[in-house]
Amino acid sequence: MALPTLPAWEPIAGLYIVATPIGNLGDITLRALAVLQGAALIACEDTRVTGKLLNLYGIKARLQRLDDHAPPEVRARVIDEARQAAVVLVSDAGTPLISDPGYRLVREARAAGITVTSIPGPCAAVSALAMAGLPSDRFLFAGFLPVKDKARREMLEGLADVAGTLVFYETAPRLERSLLAIAELWPTREVAVARELTKLHEECRTGTAAALAKHYAAHPPKGEIVLLIGPPGEDEAPVHDTDALLRAALAEAGPGKAAGIVAKETGIDRAALYARALELKGG
Ligand code: SAM
């Protein structure tokens, strides 16, 4: 089968956020290739990684290293160029800005009146959600889980009441400890580990966190991982008795301060606690 030719694209000045493959190099859209080909400048995390991808598709381009630690002058120069020409931002893999650099650049470009366009494509979080069989009508992507046990637990506790699937990026060496932490908090929730998506050893394994921890203790995982946690079941005991905590805080402070105290203690959203504190105060 002959591949379709690239769509005609006359470069138009602006900033283009282009998604690139997360493993399988075939996962790049025709539009992404056309935009990469027509770009005056491609800003990227690592010029070697992006150079390899461009080489594969016979695209020659001027590359500029740019990550979130780049000095403001570098971003300013890139934005200036986007006033006159098509400038692309890519990351090493997947969709830029999704646990990858680009947020500052996009924000500053928009503030400078530059047209910002997203050329959609691979994103590990979305691919994992699409294949895991966990509820997908509502989800919360929370990036990487913290490395330290206490911080990880606090982050998970703060997300305890989210009525949707939780999606995290995880690394192979940390997977087992994270699963054990989840098993302790939520022994009955359904969990999925989506590993090496789009690559030769792709797998998506589901079960309780304890069962998955046992599996990965026996078969240490390799490669890149998305960790998903299903929403709370109706029978799940709440991690925090927020009403009791709020009542105790309200005995000593007004609703605003009480919400702040409990938010700090539990990691739960302050605005939601404030609304509940007002209800408790009223009732
Ligand atoms: N921007 C990327 C995206 O759109 O998915 C994510 C970049 S983030 C720095 C890298 C993390 O994404 C990895 O540590 C892993 O958790 C996840 N990831 C990336 N590629 C993956 C793959 N092929 N399979 C599973 N997870 C992947």
mmCIF file of C-alpha atoms and ligand atoms in Angstrom:
data_model
loop_
_atom_site.group_PDB
_atom_site.id
_atom_site.type_symbol
_atom_site.label_atom_id
_atom_site.label_comp_id
_atom_site.label_asym_id
_atom_site.label_seq_id
_atom_site.Cartn_x
_atom_site.Cartn_y
_atom_site.Cartn_z
ATOM 1 C CA MET A 1 0.000 0.000 0.000
ATOM 2 C CA ALA A 2 1.422 3.366 -0.977
ATOM 3 C CA LEU A 3 1.562 5.879 1.821
ATOM 4 C CA PRO A 4 -0.598 8.959 1.275
ATOM 5 C CA THR A 5 1.400 12.033 0.376
ATOM 6 C CA LEU A 6 1.800 14.768 2.939
ATOM 7 C CA PRO A 7 -1.032 17.290 2.997
ATOM 8 C CA ALA A 8 -0.043 20.540 1.300
ATOM 9 C CA TRP A 9 0.917 23.066 3.932
ATOM 10 C CA GLU A 10 2.085 26.598 3.306
ATOM 11 C CA PRO A 11 3.935 27.570 6.480
ATOM 12 C CA ILE A 12 2.061 30.233 8.413
ATOM 13 C CA ALA A 13 3.801 32.137 11.198
ATOM 14 C CA GLY A 14 3.033 30.917 14.695
ATOM 15 C CA LEU A 15 3.961 28.382 17.333
ATOM 16 C CA TYR A 16 3.050 24.743 16.611
ATOM 17 C CA ILE A 17 3.000 22.197 19.450
ATOM 18 C CA VAL A 18 3.658 18.900 17.701
ATOM 19 C CA ALA A 19 3.173 15.445 19.262
ATOM 20 C CA THR A 20 5.769 12.809 18.325
ATOM 21 C CA PRO A 21 5.876 9.012 18.846
ATOM 22 C CA ILE A 22 6.111 7.445 22.343
ATOM 23 C CA GLY A 23 7.897 4.358 21.047
ATOM 24 C CA ASN A 24 6.625 3.181 17.683
ATOM 25 C CA LEU A 25 8.100 5.593 15.160
ATOM 26 C CA GLY A 26 5.162 5.022 12.830
ATOM 27 C CA ASP A 27 2.939 6.940 15.233
ATOM 28 C CA ILE A 28 3.322 10.373 13.711
ATOM 29 C CA THR A 29 0.591 12.088 11.768
ATOM 30 C CA LEU A 30 0.924 13.294 8.190
ATOM 31 C CA ARG A 31 0.084 16.765 9.402
ATOM 32 C CA ALA A 32 2.839 16.611 12.053
ATOM 33 C CA LEU A 33 5.362 15.650 9.348
ATOM 34 C CA ALA A 34 4.183 18.433 7.047
ATOM 35 C CA VAL A 35 4.493 21.015 9.812
ATOM 36 C CA LEU A 36 7.933 19.727 10.870
ATOM 37 C CA GLN A 37 9.037 19.880 7.239
ATOM 38 C CA GLY A 38 7.802 23.430 6.781
ATOM 39 C CA ALA A 39 9.095 24.808 10.089
ATOM 40 C CA ALA A 40 11.732 27.525 10.116
ATOM 41 C CA LEU A 41 12.831 26.404 13.570
ATOM 42 C CA ILE A 42 12.159 23.359 15.749
ATOM 43 C CA ALA A 43 12.559 23.855 19.498
ATOM 44 C CA CYS A 44 13.195 20.571 21.285
ATOM 45 C CA GLU A 45 14.343 19.029 24.564
ATOM 46 C CA ASP A 46 17.275 17.133 23.118
ATOM 47 C CA THR A 47 18.594 17.888 19.655
ATOM 48 C CA ARG A 48 19.973 14.319 19.269
ATOM 49 C CA VAL A 49 16.609 12.672 19.997
ATOM 50 C CA THR A 50 14.686 14.997 17.676
ATOM 51 C CA GLY A 51 17.482 14.849 15.067
ATOM 52 C CA LYS A 52 17.056 11.068 14.862
ATOM 53 C CA LEU A 53 13.306 11.331 14.320
ATOM 54 C CA LEU A 54 13.710 13.990 11.632
ATOM 55 C CA ASN A 55 16.429 11.964 9.939
ATOM 56 C CA LEU A 56 14.108 8.983 9.684
ATOM 57 C CA TYR A 57 11.625 11.083 7.729
ATOM 58 C CA GLY A 58 14.271 12.921 5.678
ATOM 59 C CA ILE A 59 13.431 16.271 7.267
ATOM 60 C CA LYS A 60 16.174 18.877 7.558
ATOM 61 C CA ALA A 61 15.543 21.640 10.050
ATOM 62 C CA ARG A 62 17.213 24.145 12.306
ATOM 63 C CA LEU A 63 17.017 22.863 15.885
ATOM 64 C CA GLN A 64 17.088 24.869 19.098
ATOM 65 C CA ARG A 65 17.393 23.194 22.495
ATOM 66 C CA LEU A 66 14.668 24.494 24.775
ATOM 67 C CA ASP A 67 13.414 23.085 28.050
ATOM 68 C CA ASP A 68 11.717 24.639 31.066
ATOM 69 C CA HIS A 69 15.110 25.620 32.507
ATOM 70 C CA ALA A 70 16.020 27.619 29.393
ATOM 71 C CA PRO A 71 16.727 31.265 30.239
ATOM 72 C CA PRO A 72 13.890 33.674 29.428
ATOM 73 C CA GLU A 73 15.978 35.225 26.598
ATOM 74 C CA VAL A 74 15.942 31.910 24.712
ATOM 75 C CA ARG A 75 12.156 31.693 24.950
ATOM 76 C CA ALA A 76 11.889 35.359 23.944
ATOM 77 C CA ARG A 77 13.990 34.696 20.817
ATOM 78 C CA VAL A 78 11.876 31.679 19.872
ATOM 79 C CA ILE A 79 8.689 33.695 20.367
ATOM 80 C CA ASP A 80 10.111 36.542 18.311
ATOM 81 C CA GLU A 81 10.823 34.150 15.469
ATOM 82 C CA ALA A 82 7.274 32.775 15.676
ATOM 83 C CA ARG A 83 5.995 36.270 14.754
ATOM 84 C CA GLN A 84 7.513 35.903 11.284
ATOM 85 C CA ALA A 85 7.715 32.148 10.667
ATOM 86 C CA ALA A 86 6.405 28.709 11.629
ATOM 87 C CA VAL A 87 8.159 27.586 14.805
ATOM 88 C CA VAL A 88 7.586 24.094 16.200
ATOM 89 C CA LEU A 89 7.915 22.786 19.741
ATOM 90 C CA VAL A 90 8.435 19.045 20.240
ATOM 91 C CA SER A 91 9.522 17.046 23.274
ATOM 92 C CA ASP A 92 11.557 13.826 23.302
ATOM 93 C CA ALA A 93 8.355 11.782 23.062
ATOM 94 C CA GLY A 94 4.611 12.247 23.044
ATOM 95 C CA THR A 95 2.737 15.480 23.549
ATOM 96 C CA PRO A 96 4.792 18.477 24.692
ATOM 97 C CA LEU A 97 3.684 20.044 28.011
ATOM 98 C CA ILE A 98 2.318 16.709 29.302
ATOM 99 C CA SER A 99 4.956 16.057 31.997
ATOM 100 C CA ASP A 100 7.268 17.693 29.483
ATOM 101 C CA PRO A 101 8.565 21.222 28.849
ATOM 102 C CA GLY A 102 6.618 23.910 27.035
ATOM 103 C CA TYR A 103 4.196 25.465 29.483
ATOM 104 C CA ARG A 104 6.166 28.693 29.914
ATOM 105 C CA LEU A 105 6.805 29.012 26.188
ATOM 106 C CA VAL A 106 3.126 28.570 25.299
ATOM 107 C CA ARG A 107 1.986 30.949 28.002
ATOM 108 C CA GLU A 108 4.446 33.643 26.975
ATOM 109 C CA ALA A 109 3.732 33.135 23.259
ATOM 110 C CA ARG A 110 -0.006 33.568 23.823
ATOM 111 C CA ALA A 111 0.614 36.656 25.945
ATOM 112 C CA ALA A 112 2.708 38.048 23.074
ATOM 113 C CA GLY A 113 -0.229 37.569 20.678
ATOM 114 C CA ILE A 114 1.323 34.639 18.778
ATOM 115 C CA THR A 115 -1.079 32.072 17.322
ATOM 116 C CA VAL A 116 -0.482 28.748 19.071
ATOM 117 C CA THR A 117 -1.660 25.558 17.349
ATOM 118 C CA SER A 118 -1.577 22.015 18.708
ATOM 119 C CA ILE A 119 -0.907 19.187 16.248
ATOM 120 C CA PRO A 120 -2.296 16.226 18.208
ATOM 121 C CA GLY A 121 -0.821 12.774 18.412
ATOM 122 C CA PRO A 122 0.552 10.245 20.898
ATOM 123 C CA CYS A 123 0.250 10.749 24.642
ATOM 124 C CA ALA A 124 1.048 7.849 26.984
ATOM 125 C CA ALA A 125 -1.583 8.873 29.566
ATOM 126 C CA VAL A 126 -4.390 8.894 26.997
ATOM 127 C CA SER A 127 -3.234 5.657 25.311
ATOM 128 C CA ALA A 128 -3.115 3.900 28.695
ATOM 129 C CA LEU A 129 -6.590 5.131 29.588
ATOM 130 C CA ALA A 130 -7.905 3.960 26.225
ATOM 131 C CA MET A 131 -6.700 0.393 26.767
ATOM 132 C CA ALA A 132 -6.953 -0.209 30.538
ATOM 133 C CA GLY A 133 -10.707 -0.806 30.752
ATOM 134 C CA LEU A 134 -11.048 1.520 33.751
ATOM 135 C CA PRO A 135 -13.777 4.195 33.756
ATOM 136 C CA SER A 136 -12.768 6.755 31.155
ATOM 137 C CA ASP A 137 -15.646 9.224 31.345
ATOM 138 C CA ARG A 138 -13.761 11.171 34.014
ATOM 139 C CA PHE A 139 -10.078 11.011 34.783
ATOM 140 C CA LEU A 140 -7.452 13.032 36.525
ATOM 141 C CA PHE A 141 -3.901 13.049 35.205
ATOM 142 C CA ALA A 142 -1.474 13.866 38.008
ATOM 143 C CA GLY A 143 1.956 13.491 36.370
ATOM 144 C CA PHE A 144 4.677 11.594 38.221
ATOM 145 C CA LEU A 145 4.045 10.289 41.734
ATOM 146 C CA PRO A 146 6.507 11.718 44.277
ATOM 147 C CA VAL A 147 9.546 9.536 45.001
ATOM 148 C CA LYS A 148 9.502 9.809 48.821
ATOM 149 C CA ASP A 149 7.043 7.554 50.670
ATOM 150 C CA LYS A 150 5.507 10.344 52.793
ATOM 151 C CA ALA A 151 5.026 12.724 49.870
ATOM 152 C CA ARG A 152 3.590 9.924 47.715
ATOM 153 C CA ARG A 153 1.110 8.958 50.399
ATOM 154 C CA GLU A 154 0.076 12.582 50.905
ATOM 155 C CA MET A 155 -0.477 13.052 47.209
ATOM 156 C CA LEU A 156 -2.585 9.898 46.971
ATOM 157 C CA GLU A 157 -4.601 10.884 50.062
ATOM 158 C CA GLY A 158 -5.257 14.269 48.501
ATOM 159 C CA LEU A 159 -6.786 12.528 45.498
ATOM 160 C CA ALA A 160 -8.840 10.052 47.535
ATOM 161 C CA ASP A 161 -12.177 11.684 46.780
ATOM 162 C CA VAL A 162 -11.719 12.134 43.029
ATOM 163 C CA ALA A 163 -14.684 10.400 41.387
ATOM 164 C CA GLY A 164 -12.749 9.281 38.326
ATOM 165 C CA THR A 165 -9.744 7.248 37.247
ATOM 166 C CA LEU A 166 -6.387 8.566 38.462
ATOM 167 C CA VAL A 167 -3.575 8.480 35.907
ATOM 168 C CA PHE A 168 0.117 8.774 36.833
ATOM 169 C CA TYR A 169 3.441 8.419 35.102
ATOM 170 C CA GLU A 170 5.754 6.024 36.914
ATOM 171 C CA THR A 171 9.223 4.557 36.541
ATOM 172 C CA ALA A 172 10.054 0.846 36.634
ATOM 173 C CA PRO A 173 12.275 0.949 39.756
ATOM 174 C CA ARG A 174 9.552 2.724 41.772
ATOM 175 C CA LEU A 175 6.526 0.782 40.576
ATOM 176 C CA GLU A 176 6.425 -1.843 43.327
ATOM 177 C CA ARG A 177 6.665 0.687 46.181
ATOM 178 C CA SER A 178 3.925 2.802 44.635
ATOM 179 C CA LEU A 179 1.694 -0.246 44.245
ATOM 180 C CA LEU A 180 2.281 -1.191 47.896
ATOM 181 C CA ALA A 181 1.343 2.354 48.976
ATOM 182 C CA ILE A 182 -1.857 2.153 46.900
ATOM 183 C CA ALA A 183 -2.650 -1.302 48.341
ATOM 184 C CA GLU A 184 -2.402 0.120 51.843
ATOM 185 C CA LEU A 185 -4.754 3.022 51.104
ATOM 186 C CA TRP A 186 -7.181 1.370 48.707
ATOM 187 C CA PRO A 187 -7.002 -2.421 48.901
ATOM 188 C CA THR A 188 -10.100 -2.962 46.765
ATOM 189 C CA ARG A 189 -9.635 -0.497 43.920
ATOM 190 C CA GLU A 190 -8.892 -1.774 40.447
ATOM 191 C CA VAL A 191 -5.442 -0.726 39.278
ATOM 192 C CA ALA A 192 -3.791 -0.951 35.846
ATOM 193 C CA VAL A 193 -0.152 -0.902 34.837
ATOM 194 C CA ALA A 194 0.325 0.038 31.163
ATOM 195 C CA ARG A 195 3.932 -0.559 30.169
ATOM 196 C CA GLU A 196 6.005 0.011 27.051
ATOM 197 C CA LEU A 197 3.045 1.326 25.069
ATOM 198 C CA THR A 198 3.356 1.046 21.283
ATOM 199 C CA LYS A 199 6.612 -0.934 21.691
ATOM 200 C CA LEU A 200 7.532 -4.606 21.269
ATOM 201 C CA HIS A 201 6.908 -5.545 24.907
ATOM 202 C CA GLU A 202 3.698 -3.561 25.371
ATOM 203 C CA GLU A 203 1.504 -4.871 28.175
ATOM 204 C CA CYS A 204 -1.456 -3.698 30.212
ATOM 205 C CA ARG A 205 -2.038 -5.652 33.408
ATOM 206 C CA THR A 206 -4.958 -5.029 35.760
ATOM 207 C CA GLY A 207 -5.836 -6.199 39.280
ATOM 208 C CA THR A 208 -5.680 -4.996 42.850
ATOM 209 C CA ALA A 209 -2.574 -3.031 43.772
ATOM 210 C CA ALA A 210 -1.449 -5.867 46.098
ATOM 211 C CA ALA A 211 -1.749 -8.498 43.338
ATOM 212 C CA LEU A 212 0.141 -6.286 40.893
ATOM 213 C CA ALA A 213 2.855 -5.539 43.483
ATOM 214 C CA LYS A 214 3.292 -9.292 43.973
ATOM 215 C CA HIS A 215 3.523 -9.841 40.224
ATOM 216 C CA TYR A 216 6.113 -7.126 39.697
ATOM 217 C CA ALA A 217 8.137 -8.264 42.746
ATOM 218 C CA ALA A 218 8.477 -11.626 40.987
ATOM 219 C CA HIS A 219 8.922 -10.089 37.506
ATOM 220 C CA PRO A 220 10.775 -6.778 37.887
ATOM 221 C CA PRO A 221 9.413 -4.465 35.218
ATOM 222 C CA LYS A 222 11.456 -2.653 32.616
ATOM 223 C CA GLY A 223 10.684 0.344 30.472
ATOM 224 C CA GLU A 224 8.141 3.132 30.658
ATOM 225 C CA ILE A 225 4.989 2.932 32.724
ATOM 226 C CA VAL A 226 1.591 4.538 33.179
ATOM 227 C CA LEU A 227 -0.134 3.654 36.446
ATOM 228 C CA LEU A 228 -3.912 3.991 36.672
ATOM 229 C CA ILE A 229 -6.182 3.696 39.698
ATOM 230 C CA GLY A 230 -9.914 3.178 39.323
ATOM 231 C CA PRO A 231 -12.368 5.488 41.122
ATOM 232 C CA PRO A 232 -13.533 4.818 44.689
ATOM 233 C CA GLY A 233 -16.189 2.140 45.069
ATOM 234 C CA GLU A 234 -19.320 2.909 47.035
ATOM 235 C CA ASP A 235 -18.223 0.570 49.823
ATOM 236 C CA GLU A 236 -14.808 2.185 50.217
ATOM 237 C CA ALA A 237 -14.078 3.579 53.656
ATOM 238 C CA PRO A 238 -13.082 7.241 53.343
ATOM 239 C CA VAL A 239 -9.413 7.920 53.971
ATOM 240 C CA HIS A 240 -10.306 11.004 56.001
ATOM 241 C CA ASP A 241 -13.427 11.796 57.967
ATOM 242 C CA THR A 242 -13.420 15.342 56.585
ATOM 243 C CA ASP A 243 -16.602 16.360 58.404
ATOM 244 C CA ALA A 244 -15.096 15.408 61.766
ATOM 245 C CA LEU A 245 -11.864 17.258 60.942
ATOM 246 C CA LEU A 246 -13.799 20.335 59.799
ATOM 247 C CA ARG A 247 -16.047 20.320 62.903
ATOM 248 C CA ALA A 248 -12.968 20.198 65.146
ATOM 249 C CA ALA A 249 -11.355 23.057 63.215
ATOM 250 C CA LEU A 250 -14.611 25.072 63.211
ATOM 251 C CA ALA A 251 -14.687 24.890 67.004
ATOM 252 C CA GLU A 252 -11.598 27.085 66.996
ATOM 253 C CA ALA A 253 -11.774 29.094 63.767
ATOM 254 C CA GLY A 254 -14.043 30.509 61.069
ATOM 255 C CA PRO A 255 -14.894 28.530 57.886
ATOM 256 C CA GLY A 256 -12.021 29.993 55.821
ATOM 257 C CA LYS A 257 -9.339 29.237 58.360
ATOM 258 C CA ALA A 258 -10.865 25.846 59.207
ATOM 259 C CA ALA A 259 -10.855 24.896 55.510
ATOM 260 C CA GLY A 260 -7.207 25.984 55.284
ATOM 261 C CA ILE A 261 -6.210 23.885 58.323
ATOM 262 C CA VAL A 262 -7.953 20.755 57.024
ATOM 263 C CA ALA A 263 -6.641 21.304 53.469
ATOM 264 C CA LYS A 264 -3.096 21.399 54.839
ATOM 265 C CA GLU A 265 -3.679 18.277 56.908
ATOM 266 C CA THR A 266 -5.340 16.181 54.196
ATOM 267 C CA GLY A 267 -4.285 17.650 50.867
ATOM 268 C CA ILE A 268 -8.001 17.959 49.927
ATOM 269 C CA ASP A 269 -9.007 20.922 47.761
ATOM 270 C CA ARG A 270 -9.451 24.013 49.975
ATOM 271 C CA ALA A 271 -12.400 25.436 48.026
ATOM 272 C CA ALA A 272 -14.369 22.182 48.429
ATOM 273 C CA LEU A 273 -13.590 22.148 52.149
ATOM 274 C CA TYR A 274 -14.637 25.769 52.493
ATOM 275 C CA ALA A 275 -17.999 25.041 50.858
ATOM 276 C CA ARG A 276 -18.516 22.103 53.219
ATOM 277 C CA ALA A 277 -17.400 24.182 56.238
ATOM 278 C CA LEU A 278 -20.076 26.768 55.381
ATOM 279 C CA GLU A 279 -22.692 23.998 55.190
ATOM 280 C CA LEU A 280 -21.619 22.571 58.555
ATOM 281 C CA LYS A 281 -21.616 26.012 60.116
ATOM 282 C CA GLY A 282 -25.094 26.718 58.723
ATOM 283 C CA GLY A 283 -26.488 23.351 59.811
HETATM 284 N N1 SAM B 1 4.893 13.906 26.981
HETATM 285 C C1 SAM B 1 4.849 12.474 27.127
HETATM 286 C C2 SAM B 1 3.448 11.978 26.772
HETATM 287 O O1 SAM B 1 2.729 12.679 26.060
HETATM 288 O O2 SAM B 1 3.070 10.885 27.161
HETATM 289 C C3 SAM B 1 5.274 12.045 28.505
HETATM 290 C C4 SAM B 1 6.684 12.453 28.847
HETATM 291 S S1 SAM B 1 7.184 12.011 30.458
HETATM 292 C C5 SAM B 1 8.712 12.852 30.591
HETATM 293 C C6 SAM B 1 7.734 10.361 30.270
HETATM 294 C C7 SAM B 1 6.842 9.377 31.011
HETATM 295 O O3 SAM B 1 5.675 9.109 30.222
HETATM 296 C C8 SAM B 1 7.497 8.021 31.224
HETATM 297 O O4 SAM B 1 8.305 8.001 32.387
HETATM 298 C C9 SAM B 1 6.287 7.121 31.359
HETATM 299 O O5 SAM B 1 5.743 7.214 32.644
HETATM 300 C C10 SAM B 1 5.317 7.757 30.342
HETATM 301 N N2 SAM B 1 5.519 7.126 29.023
HETATM 302 C C11 SAM B 1 6.091 7.673 27.945
HETATM 303 N N3 SAM B 1 6.112 6.792 26.922
HETATM 304 C C12 SAM B 1 5.528 5.665 27.387
HETATM 305 C C13 SAM B 1 5.262 4.399 26.819
HETATM 306 N N4 SAM B 1 5.613 4.112 25.576
HETATM 307 N N5 SAM B 1 4.637 3.475 27.590
HETATM 308 C C14 SAM B 1 4.281 3.752 28.861
HETATM 309 N N6 SAM B 1 4.520 4.938 29.444
HETATM 310 C C15 SAM B 1 5.140 5.882 28.726
#
